[in-house]
JSON list of C-alpha atoms in Angstrom, two decimals:
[
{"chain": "A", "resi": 1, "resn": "UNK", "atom": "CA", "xyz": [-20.12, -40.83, 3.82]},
{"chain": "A", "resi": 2, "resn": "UNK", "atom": "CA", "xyz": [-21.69, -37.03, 4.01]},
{"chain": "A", "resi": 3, "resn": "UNK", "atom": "CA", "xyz": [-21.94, -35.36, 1.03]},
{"chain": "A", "resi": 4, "resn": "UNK", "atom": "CA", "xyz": [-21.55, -31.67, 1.72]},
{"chain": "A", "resi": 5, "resn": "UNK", "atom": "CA", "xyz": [-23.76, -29.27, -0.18]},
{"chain": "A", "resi": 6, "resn": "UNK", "atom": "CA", "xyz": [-21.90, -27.03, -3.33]},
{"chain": "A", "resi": 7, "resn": "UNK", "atom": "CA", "xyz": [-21.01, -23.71, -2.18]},
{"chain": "A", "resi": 8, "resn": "UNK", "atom": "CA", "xyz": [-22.52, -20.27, -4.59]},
{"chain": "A", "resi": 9, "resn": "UNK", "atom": "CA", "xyz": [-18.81, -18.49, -4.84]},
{"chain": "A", "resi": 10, "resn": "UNK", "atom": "CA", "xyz": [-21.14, -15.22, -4.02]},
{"chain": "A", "resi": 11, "resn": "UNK", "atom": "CA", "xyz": [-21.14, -15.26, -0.67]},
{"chain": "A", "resi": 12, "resn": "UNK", "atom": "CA", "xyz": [-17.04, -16.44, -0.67]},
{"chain": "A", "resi": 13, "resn": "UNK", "atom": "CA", "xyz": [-16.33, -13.44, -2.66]},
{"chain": "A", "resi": 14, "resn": "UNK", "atom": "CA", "xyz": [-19.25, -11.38, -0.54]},
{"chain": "A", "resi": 15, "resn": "UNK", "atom": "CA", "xyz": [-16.98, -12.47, 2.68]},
{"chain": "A", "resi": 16, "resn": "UNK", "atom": "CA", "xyz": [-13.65, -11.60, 0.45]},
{"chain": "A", "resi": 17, "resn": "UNK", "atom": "CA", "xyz": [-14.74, -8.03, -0.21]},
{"chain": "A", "resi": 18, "resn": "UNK", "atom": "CA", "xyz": [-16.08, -7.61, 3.37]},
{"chain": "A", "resi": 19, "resn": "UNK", "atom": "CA", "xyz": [-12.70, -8.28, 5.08]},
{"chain": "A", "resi": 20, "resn": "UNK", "atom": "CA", "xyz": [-10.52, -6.66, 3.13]},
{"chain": "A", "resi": 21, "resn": "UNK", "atom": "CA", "xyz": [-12.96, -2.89, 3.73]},
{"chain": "A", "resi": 22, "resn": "UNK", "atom": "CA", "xyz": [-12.37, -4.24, 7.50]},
{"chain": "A", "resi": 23, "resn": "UNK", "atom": "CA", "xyz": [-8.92, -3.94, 6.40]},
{"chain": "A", "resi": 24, "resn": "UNK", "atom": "CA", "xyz": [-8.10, -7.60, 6.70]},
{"chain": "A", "resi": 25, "resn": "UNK", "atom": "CA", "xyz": [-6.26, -8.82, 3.89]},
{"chain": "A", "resi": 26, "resn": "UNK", "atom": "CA", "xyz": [-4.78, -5.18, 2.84]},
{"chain": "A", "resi": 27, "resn": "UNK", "atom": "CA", "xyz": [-1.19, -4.85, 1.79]},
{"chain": "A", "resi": 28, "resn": "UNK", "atom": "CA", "xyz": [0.75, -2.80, 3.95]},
{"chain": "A", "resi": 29, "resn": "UNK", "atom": "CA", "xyz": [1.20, 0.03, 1.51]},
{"chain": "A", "resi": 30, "resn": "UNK", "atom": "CA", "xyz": [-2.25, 0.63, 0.97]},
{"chain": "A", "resi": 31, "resn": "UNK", "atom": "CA", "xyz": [-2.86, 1.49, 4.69]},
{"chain": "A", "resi": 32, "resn": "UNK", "atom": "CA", "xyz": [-0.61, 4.25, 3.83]},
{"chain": "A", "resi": 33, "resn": "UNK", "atom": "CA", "xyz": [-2.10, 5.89, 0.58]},
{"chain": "A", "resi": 34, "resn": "UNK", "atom": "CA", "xyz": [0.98, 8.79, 0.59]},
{"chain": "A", "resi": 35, "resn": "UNK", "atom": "CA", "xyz": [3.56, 5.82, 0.65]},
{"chain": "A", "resi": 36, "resn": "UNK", "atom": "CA", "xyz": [5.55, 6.11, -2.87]},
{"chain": "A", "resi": 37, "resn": "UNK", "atom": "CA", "xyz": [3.80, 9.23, -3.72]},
{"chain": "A", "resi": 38, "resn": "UNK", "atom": "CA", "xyz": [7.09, 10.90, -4.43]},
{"chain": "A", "resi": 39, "resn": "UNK", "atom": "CA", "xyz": [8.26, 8.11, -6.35]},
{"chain": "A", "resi": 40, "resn": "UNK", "atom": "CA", "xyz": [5.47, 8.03, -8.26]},
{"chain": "A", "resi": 41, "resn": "UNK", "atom": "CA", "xyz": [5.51, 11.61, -9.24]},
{"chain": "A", "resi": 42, "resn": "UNK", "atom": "CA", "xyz": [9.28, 11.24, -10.14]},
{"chain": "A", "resi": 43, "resn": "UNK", "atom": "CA", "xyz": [8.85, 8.23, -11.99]},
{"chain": "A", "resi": 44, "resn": "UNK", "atom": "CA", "xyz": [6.26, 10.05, -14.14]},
{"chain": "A", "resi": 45, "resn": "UNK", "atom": "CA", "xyz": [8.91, 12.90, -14.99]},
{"chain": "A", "resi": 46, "resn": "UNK", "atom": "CA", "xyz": [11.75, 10.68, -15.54]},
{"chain": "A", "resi": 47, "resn": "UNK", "atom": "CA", "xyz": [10.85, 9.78, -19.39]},
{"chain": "A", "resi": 48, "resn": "UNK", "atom": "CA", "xyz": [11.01, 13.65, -19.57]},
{"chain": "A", "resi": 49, "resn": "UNK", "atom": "CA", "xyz": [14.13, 14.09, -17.59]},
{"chain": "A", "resi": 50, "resn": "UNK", "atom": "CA", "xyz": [17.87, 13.49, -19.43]},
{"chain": "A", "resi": 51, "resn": "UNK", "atom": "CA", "xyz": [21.01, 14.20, -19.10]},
{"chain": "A", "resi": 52, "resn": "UNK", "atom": "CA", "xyz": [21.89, 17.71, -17.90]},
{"chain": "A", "resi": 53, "resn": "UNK", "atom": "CA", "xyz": [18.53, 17.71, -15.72]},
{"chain": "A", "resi": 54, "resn": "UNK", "atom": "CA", "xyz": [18.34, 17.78, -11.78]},
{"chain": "A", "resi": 55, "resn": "UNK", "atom": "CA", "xyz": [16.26, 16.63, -8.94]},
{"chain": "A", "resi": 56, "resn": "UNK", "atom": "CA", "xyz": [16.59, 18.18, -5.49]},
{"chain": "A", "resi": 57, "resn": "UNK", "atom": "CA", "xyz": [15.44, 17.11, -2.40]},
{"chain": "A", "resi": 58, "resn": "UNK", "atom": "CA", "xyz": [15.74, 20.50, -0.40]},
{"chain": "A", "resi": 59, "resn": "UNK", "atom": "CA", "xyz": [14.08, 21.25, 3.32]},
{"chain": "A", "resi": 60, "resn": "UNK", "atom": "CA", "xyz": [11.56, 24.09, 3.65]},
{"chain": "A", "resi": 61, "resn": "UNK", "atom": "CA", "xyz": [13.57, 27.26, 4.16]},
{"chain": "A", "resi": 62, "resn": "UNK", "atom": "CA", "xyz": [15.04, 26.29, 0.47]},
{"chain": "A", "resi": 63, "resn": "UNK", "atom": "CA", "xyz": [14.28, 29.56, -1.35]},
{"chain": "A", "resi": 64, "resn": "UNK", "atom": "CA", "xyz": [11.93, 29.55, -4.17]},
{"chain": "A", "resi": 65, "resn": "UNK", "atom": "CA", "xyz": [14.00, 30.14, -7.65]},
{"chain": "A", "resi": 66, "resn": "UNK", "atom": "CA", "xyz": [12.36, 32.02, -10.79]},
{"chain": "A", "resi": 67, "resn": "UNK", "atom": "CA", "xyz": [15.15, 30.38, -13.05]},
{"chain": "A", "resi": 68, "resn": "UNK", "atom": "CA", "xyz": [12.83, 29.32, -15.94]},
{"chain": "A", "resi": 69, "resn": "UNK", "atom": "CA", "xyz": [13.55, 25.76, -15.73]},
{"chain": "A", "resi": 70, "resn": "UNK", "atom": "CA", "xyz": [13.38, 25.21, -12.11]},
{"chain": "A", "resi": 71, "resn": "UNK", "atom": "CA", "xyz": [9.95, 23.92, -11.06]},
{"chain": "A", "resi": 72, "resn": "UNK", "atom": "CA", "xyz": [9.28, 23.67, -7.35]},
{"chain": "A", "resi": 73, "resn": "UNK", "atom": "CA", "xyz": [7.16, 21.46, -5.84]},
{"chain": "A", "resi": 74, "resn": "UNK", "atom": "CA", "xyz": [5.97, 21.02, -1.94]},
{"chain": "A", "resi": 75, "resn": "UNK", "atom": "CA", "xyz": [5.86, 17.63, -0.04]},
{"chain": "A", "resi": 76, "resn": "UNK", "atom": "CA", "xyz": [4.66, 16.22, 3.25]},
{"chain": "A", "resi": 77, "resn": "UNK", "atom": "CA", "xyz": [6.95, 13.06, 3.11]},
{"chain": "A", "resi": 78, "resn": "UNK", "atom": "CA", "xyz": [9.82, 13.41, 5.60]},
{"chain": "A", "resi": 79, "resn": "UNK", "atom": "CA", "xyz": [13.34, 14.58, 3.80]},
{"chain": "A", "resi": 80, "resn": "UNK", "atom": "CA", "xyz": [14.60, 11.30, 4.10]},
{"chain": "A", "resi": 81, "resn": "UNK", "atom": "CA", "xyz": [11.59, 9.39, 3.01]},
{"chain": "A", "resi": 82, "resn": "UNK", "atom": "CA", "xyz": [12.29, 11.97, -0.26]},
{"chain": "A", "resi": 83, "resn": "UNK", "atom": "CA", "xyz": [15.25, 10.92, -0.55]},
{"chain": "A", "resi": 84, "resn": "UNK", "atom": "CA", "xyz": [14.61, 7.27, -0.64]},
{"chain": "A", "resi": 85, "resn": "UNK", "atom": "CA", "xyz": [11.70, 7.69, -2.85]},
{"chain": "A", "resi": 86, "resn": "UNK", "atom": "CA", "xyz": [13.88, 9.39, -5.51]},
{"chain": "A", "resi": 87, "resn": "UNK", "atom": "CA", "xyz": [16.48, 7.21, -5.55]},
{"chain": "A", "resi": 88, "resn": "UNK", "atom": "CA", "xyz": [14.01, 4.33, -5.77]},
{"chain": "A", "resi": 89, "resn": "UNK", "atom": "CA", "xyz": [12.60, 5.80, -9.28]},
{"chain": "A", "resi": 90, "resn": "UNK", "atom": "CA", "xyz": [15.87, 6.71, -10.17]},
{"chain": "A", "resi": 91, "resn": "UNK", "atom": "CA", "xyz": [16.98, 2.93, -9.96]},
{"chain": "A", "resi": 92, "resn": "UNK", "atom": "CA", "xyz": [14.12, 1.93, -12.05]},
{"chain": "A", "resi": 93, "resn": "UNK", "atom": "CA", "xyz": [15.45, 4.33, -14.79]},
{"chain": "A", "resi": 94, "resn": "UNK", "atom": "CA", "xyz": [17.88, 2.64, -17.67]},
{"chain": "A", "resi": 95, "resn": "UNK", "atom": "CA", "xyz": [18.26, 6.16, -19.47]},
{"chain": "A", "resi": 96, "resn": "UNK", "atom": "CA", "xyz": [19.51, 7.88, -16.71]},
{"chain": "A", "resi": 97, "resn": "UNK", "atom": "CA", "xyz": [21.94, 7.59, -13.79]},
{"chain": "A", "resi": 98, "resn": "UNK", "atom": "CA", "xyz": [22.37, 10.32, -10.91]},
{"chain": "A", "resi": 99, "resn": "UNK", "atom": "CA", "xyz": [25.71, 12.30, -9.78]},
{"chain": "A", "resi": 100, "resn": "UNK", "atom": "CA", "xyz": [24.95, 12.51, -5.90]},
{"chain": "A", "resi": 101, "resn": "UNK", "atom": "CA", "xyz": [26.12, 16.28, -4.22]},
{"chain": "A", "resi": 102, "resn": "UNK", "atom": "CA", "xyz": [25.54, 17.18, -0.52]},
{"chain": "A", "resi": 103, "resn": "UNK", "atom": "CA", "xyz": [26.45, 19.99, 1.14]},
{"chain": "A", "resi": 104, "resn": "UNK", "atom": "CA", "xyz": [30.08, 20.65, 2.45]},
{"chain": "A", "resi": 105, "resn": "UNK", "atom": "CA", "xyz": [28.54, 22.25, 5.62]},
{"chain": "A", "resi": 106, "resn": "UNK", "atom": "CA", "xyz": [26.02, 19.57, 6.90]},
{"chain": "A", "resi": 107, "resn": "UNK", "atom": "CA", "xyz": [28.82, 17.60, 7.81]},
{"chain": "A", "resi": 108, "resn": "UNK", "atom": "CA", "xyz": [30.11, 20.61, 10.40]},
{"chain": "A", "resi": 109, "resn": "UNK", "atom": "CA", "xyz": [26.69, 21.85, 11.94]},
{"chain": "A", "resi": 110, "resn": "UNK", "atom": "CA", "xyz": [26.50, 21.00, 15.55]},
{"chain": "A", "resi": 111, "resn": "UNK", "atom": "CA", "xyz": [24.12, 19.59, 17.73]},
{"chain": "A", "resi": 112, "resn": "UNK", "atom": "CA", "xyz": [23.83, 22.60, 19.63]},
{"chain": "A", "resi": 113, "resn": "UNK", "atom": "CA", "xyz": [22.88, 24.43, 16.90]},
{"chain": "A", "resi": 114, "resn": "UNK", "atom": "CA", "xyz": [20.72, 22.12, 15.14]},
{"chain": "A", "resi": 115, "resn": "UNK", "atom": "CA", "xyz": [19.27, 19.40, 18.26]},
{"chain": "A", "resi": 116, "resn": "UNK", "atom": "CA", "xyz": [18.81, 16.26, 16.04]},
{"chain": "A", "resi": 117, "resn": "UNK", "atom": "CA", "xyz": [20.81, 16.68, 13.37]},
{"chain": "A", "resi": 118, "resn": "UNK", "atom": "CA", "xyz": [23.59, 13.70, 14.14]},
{"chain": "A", "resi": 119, "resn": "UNK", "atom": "CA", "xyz": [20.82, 11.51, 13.90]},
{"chain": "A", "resi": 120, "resn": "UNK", "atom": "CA", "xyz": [19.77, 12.81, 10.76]},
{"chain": "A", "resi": 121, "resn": "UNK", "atom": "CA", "xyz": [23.08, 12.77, 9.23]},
{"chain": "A", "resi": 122, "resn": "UNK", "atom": "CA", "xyz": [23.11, 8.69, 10.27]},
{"chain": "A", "resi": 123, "resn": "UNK", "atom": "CA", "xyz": [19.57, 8.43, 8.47]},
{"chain": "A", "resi": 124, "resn": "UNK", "atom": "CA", "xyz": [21.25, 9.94, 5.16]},
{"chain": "A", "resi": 125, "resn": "UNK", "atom": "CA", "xyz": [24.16, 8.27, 5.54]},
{"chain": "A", "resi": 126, "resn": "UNK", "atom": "CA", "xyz": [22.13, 4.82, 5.68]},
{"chain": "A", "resi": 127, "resn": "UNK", "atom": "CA", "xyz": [19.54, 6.16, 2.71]},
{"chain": "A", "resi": 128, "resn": "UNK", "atom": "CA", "xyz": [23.17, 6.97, 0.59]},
{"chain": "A", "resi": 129, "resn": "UNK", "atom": "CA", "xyz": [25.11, 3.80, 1.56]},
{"chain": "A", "resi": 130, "resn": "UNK", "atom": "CA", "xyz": [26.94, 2.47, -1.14]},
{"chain": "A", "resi": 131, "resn": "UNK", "atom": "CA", "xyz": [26.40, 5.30, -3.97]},
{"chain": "A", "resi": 132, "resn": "UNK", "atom": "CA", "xyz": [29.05, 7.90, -4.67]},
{"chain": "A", "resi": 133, "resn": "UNK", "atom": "CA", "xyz": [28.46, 11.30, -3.29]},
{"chain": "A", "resi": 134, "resn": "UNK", "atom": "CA", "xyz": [30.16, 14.55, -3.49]},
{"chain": "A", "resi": 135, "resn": "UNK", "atom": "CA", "xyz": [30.58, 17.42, -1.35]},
{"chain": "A", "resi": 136, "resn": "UNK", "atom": "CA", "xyz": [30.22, 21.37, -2.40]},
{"chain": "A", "resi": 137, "resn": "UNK", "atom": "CA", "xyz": [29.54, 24.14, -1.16]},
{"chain": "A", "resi": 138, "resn": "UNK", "atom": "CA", "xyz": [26.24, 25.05, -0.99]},
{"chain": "A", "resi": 139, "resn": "UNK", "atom": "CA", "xyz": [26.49, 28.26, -2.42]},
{"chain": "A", "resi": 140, "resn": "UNK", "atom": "CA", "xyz": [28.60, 26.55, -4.99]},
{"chain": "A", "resi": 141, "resn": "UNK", "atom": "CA", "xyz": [25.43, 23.87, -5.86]},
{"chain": "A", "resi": 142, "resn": "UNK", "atom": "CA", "xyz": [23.42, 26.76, -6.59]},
{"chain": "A", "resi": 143, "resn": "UNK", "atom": "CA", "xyz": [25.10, 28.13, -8.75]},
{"chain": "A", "resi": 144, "resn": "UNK", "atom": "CA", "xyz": [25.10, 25.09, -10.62]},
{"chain": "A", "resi": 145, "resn": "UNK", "atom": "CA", "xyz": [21.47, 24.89, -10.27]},
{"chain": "A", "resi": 146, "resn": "UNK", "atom": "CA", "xyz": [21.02, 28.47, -11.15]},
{"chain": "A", "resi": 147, "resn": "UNK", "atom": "CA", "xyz": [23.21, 27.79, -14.48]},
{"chain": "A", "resi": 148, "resn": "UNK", "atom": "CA", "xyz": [21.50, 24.19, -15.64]},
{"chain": "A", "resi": 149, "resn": "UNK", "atom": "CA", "xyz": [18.00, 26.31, -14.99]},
{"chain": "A", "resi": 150, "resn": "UNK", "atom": "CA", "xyz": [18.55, 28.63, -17.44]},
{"chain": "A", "resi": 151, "resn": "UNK", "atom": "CA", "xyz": [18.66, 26.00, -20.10]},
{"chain": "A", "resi": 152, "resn": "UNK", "atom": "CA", "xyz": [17.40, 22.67, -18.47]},
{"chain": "A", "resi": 153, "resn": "UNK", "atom": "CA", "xyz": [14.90, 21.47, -16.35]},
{"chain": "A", "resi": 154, "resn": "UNK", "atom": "CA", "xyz": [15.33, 21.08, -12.52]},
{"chain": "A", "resi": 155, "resn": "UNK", "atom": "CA", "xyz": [12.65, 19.48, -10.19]},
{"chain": "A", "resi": 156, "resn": "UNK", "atom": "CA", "xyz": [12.91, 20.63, -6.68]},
{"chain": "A", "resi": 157, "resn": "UNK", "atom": "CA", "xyz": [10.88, 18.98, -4.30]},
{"chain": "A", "resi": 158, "resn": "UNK", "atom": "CA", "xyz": [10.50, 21.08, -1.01]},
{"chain": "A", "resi": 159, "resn": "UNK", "atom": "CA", "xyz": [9.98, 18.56, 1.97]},
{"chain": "A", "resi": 160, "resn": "UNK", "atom": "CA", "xyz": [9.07, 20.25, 5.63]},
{"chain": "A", "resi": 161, "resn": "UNK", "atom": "CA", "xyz": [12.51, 19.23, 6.92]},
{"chain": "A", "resi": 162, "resn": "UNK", "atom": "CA", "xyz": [13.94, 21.61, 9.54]},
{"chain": "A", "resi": 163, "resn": "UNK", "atom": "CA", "xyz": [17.53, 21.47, 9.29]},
{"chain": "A", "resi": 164, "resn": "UNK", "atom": "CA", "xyz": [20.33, 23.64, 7.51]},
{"chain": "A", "resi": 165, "resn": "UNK", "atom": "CA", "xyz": [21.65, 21.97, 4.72]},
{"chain": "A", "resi": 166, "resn": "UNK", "atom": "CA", "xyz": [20.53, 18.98, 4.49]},
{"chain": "A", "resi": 167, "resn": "UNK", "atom": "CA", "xyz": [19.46, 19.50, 0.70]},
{"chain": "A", "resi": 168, "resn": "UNK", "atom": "CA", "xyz": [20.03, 16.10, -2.11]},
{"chain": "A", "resi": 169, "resn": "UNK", "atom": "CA", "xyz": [20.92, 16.86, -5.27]},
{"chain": "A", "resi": 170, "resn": "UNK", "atom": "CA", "xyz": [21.05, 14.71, -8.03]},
{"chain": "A", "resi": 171, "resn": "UNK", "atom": "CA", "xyz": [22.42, 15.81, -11.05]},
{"chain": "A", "resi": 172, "resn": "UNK", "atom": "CA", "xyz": [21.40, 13.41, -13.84]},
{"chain": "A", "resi": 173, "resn": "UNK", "atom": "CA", "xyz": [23.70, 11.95, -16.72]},
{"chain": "A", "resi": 174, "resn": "UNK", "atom": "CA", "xyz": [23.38, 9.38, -19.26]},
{"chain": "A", "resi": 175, "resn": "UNK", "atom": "CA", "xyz": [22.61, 6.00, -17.70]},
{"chain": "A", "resi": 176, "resn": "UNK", "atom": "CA", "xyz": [23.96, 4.05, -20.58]},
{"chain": "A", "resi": 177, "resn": "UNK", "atom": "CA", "xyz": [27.04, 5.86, -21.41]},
{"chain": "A", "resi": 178, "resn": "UNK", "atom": "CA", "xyz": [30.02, 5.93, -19.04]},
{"chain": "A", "resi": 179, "resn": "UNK", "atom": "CA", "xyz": [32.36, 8.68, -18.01]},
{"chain": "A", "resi": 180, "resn": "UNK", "atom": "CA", "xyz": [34.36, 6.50, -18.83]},
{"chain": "A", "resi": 181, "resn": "UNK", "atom": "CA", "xyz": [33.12, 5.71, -22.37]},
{"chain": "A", "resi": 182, "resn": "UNK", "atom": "CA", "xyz": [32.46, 9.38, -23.58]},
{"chain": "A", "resi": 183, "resn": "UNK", "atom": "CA", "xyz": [36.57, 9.85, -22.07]},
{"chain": "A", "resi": 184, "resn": "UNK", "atom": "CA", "xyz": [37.61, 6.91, -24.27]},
{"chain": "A", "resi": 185, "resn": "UNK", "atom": "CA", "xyz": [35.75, 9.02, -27.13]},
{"chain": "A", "resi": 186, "resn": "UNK", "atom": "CA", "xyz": [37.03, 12.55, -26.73]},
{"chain": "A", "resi": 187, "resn": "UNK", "atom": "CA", "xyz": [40.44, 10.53, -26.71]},
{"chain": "A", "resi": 188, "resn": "UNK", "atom": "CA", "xyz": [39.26, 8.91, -30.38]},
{"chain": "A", "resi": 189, "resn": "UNK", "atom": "CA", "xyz": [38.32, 12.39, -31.57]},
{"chain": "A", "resi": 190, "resn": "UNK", "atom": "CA", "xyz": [41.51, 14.23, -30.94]},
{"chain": "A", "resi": 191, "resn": "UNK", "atom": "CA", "xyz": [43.74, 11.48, -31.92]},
{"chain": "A", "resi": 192, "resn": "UNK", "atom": "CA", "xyz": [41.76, 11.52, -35.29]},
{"chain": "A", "resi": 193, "resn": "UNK", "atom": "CA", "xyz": [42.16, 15.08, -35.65]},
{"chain": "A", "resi": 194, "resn": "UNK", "atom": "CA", "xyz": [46.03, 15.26, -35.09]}
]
């Protein structure tokens, strides 16, 4: 029987280190060090963030608002990669939930007018699936965002997106309190006061 000599772990961990700066060995997101940079910067807000605040995902011809409360920030991630991103933080949050808007119009702008957007409209559509999402106006939206601005604070995060509007908005209530429940109370309230 051969008796093999003890290995030094050095030269394992040597080998170890040397692979993984060939890139052998390195988790997929770390080839791409902008992947969940969005999230990240959302998730570091949210503690922050309440109910009343809002997060926008606009594209780049979004104009830049001087409502005190509206702080704009730019992107390279794609405007559904933002969108994704946002709602992934947005999960991780137990204090607050979002009230999804889109605009009325993206669903009527044509391919002639805008080459790519049917595709697009099938990549938000997929990035949405499942969650509840309304449908204004976008003049309307603003206006909204205009109002909550004056008093609360609204993150909008400009991607490079190309499209007309094809702006998220996520209005942000109460993640541990229902509709439902504050309903049921308002009920309570006036019923106690009759």
């Amino acid at each position: 029987m051969r008796v093999l000599p003890r290995l030094s772990p050095i030269p394992l961990i040597a080998a170890f280190a040397v692979t993984t700066l060939l890139g052998y060995g390195v988790p997929a997101r770390a080839e791409n060090p902008q992947a969940g940079r969005v999230e990240r910067m959302v998730a570091k807000q949210l503690p922050a963030l309440g109910h009343r605040n809002w997060i926008v995902v606009a594209d780049s011809a979004y104009p830049l608002q001087v409502a005190p409360g509206i702080e704009t920030v730019t992107v390279s991630d794609s405007q559904v990669s933002t969108v994704r991103q946002v709602l992934q933080a947005l999960a991780k949050s137990k204090h607050v939930r979002p009230v999804i808007y889109v605009d009325s119009e993206l669903r009527f702008v044509s391919e002639k007018n805008a080459p790519g957007i049917s595709q697009f409209r099938k990549k938000l559509d997929l990035a949405l699936k499942g969650r509840s999402v309304g449908r204004l106006l976008h003049e309307k939206i603003i206006s909204k965002l205009d109002e909550a601005g004056k008093t609360f604070k609204v993150l909008l995060i400009k991607t490079p997106h190309t499209m007309p509007y094809t702006s998220v908005f996520f209005e942000l209530q109460c993640g541990y309190w229902s509709d439902e429940a504050e309903r049921q109370l308002r009920e309570a309230i006036k019923a106690q006061g009759k």
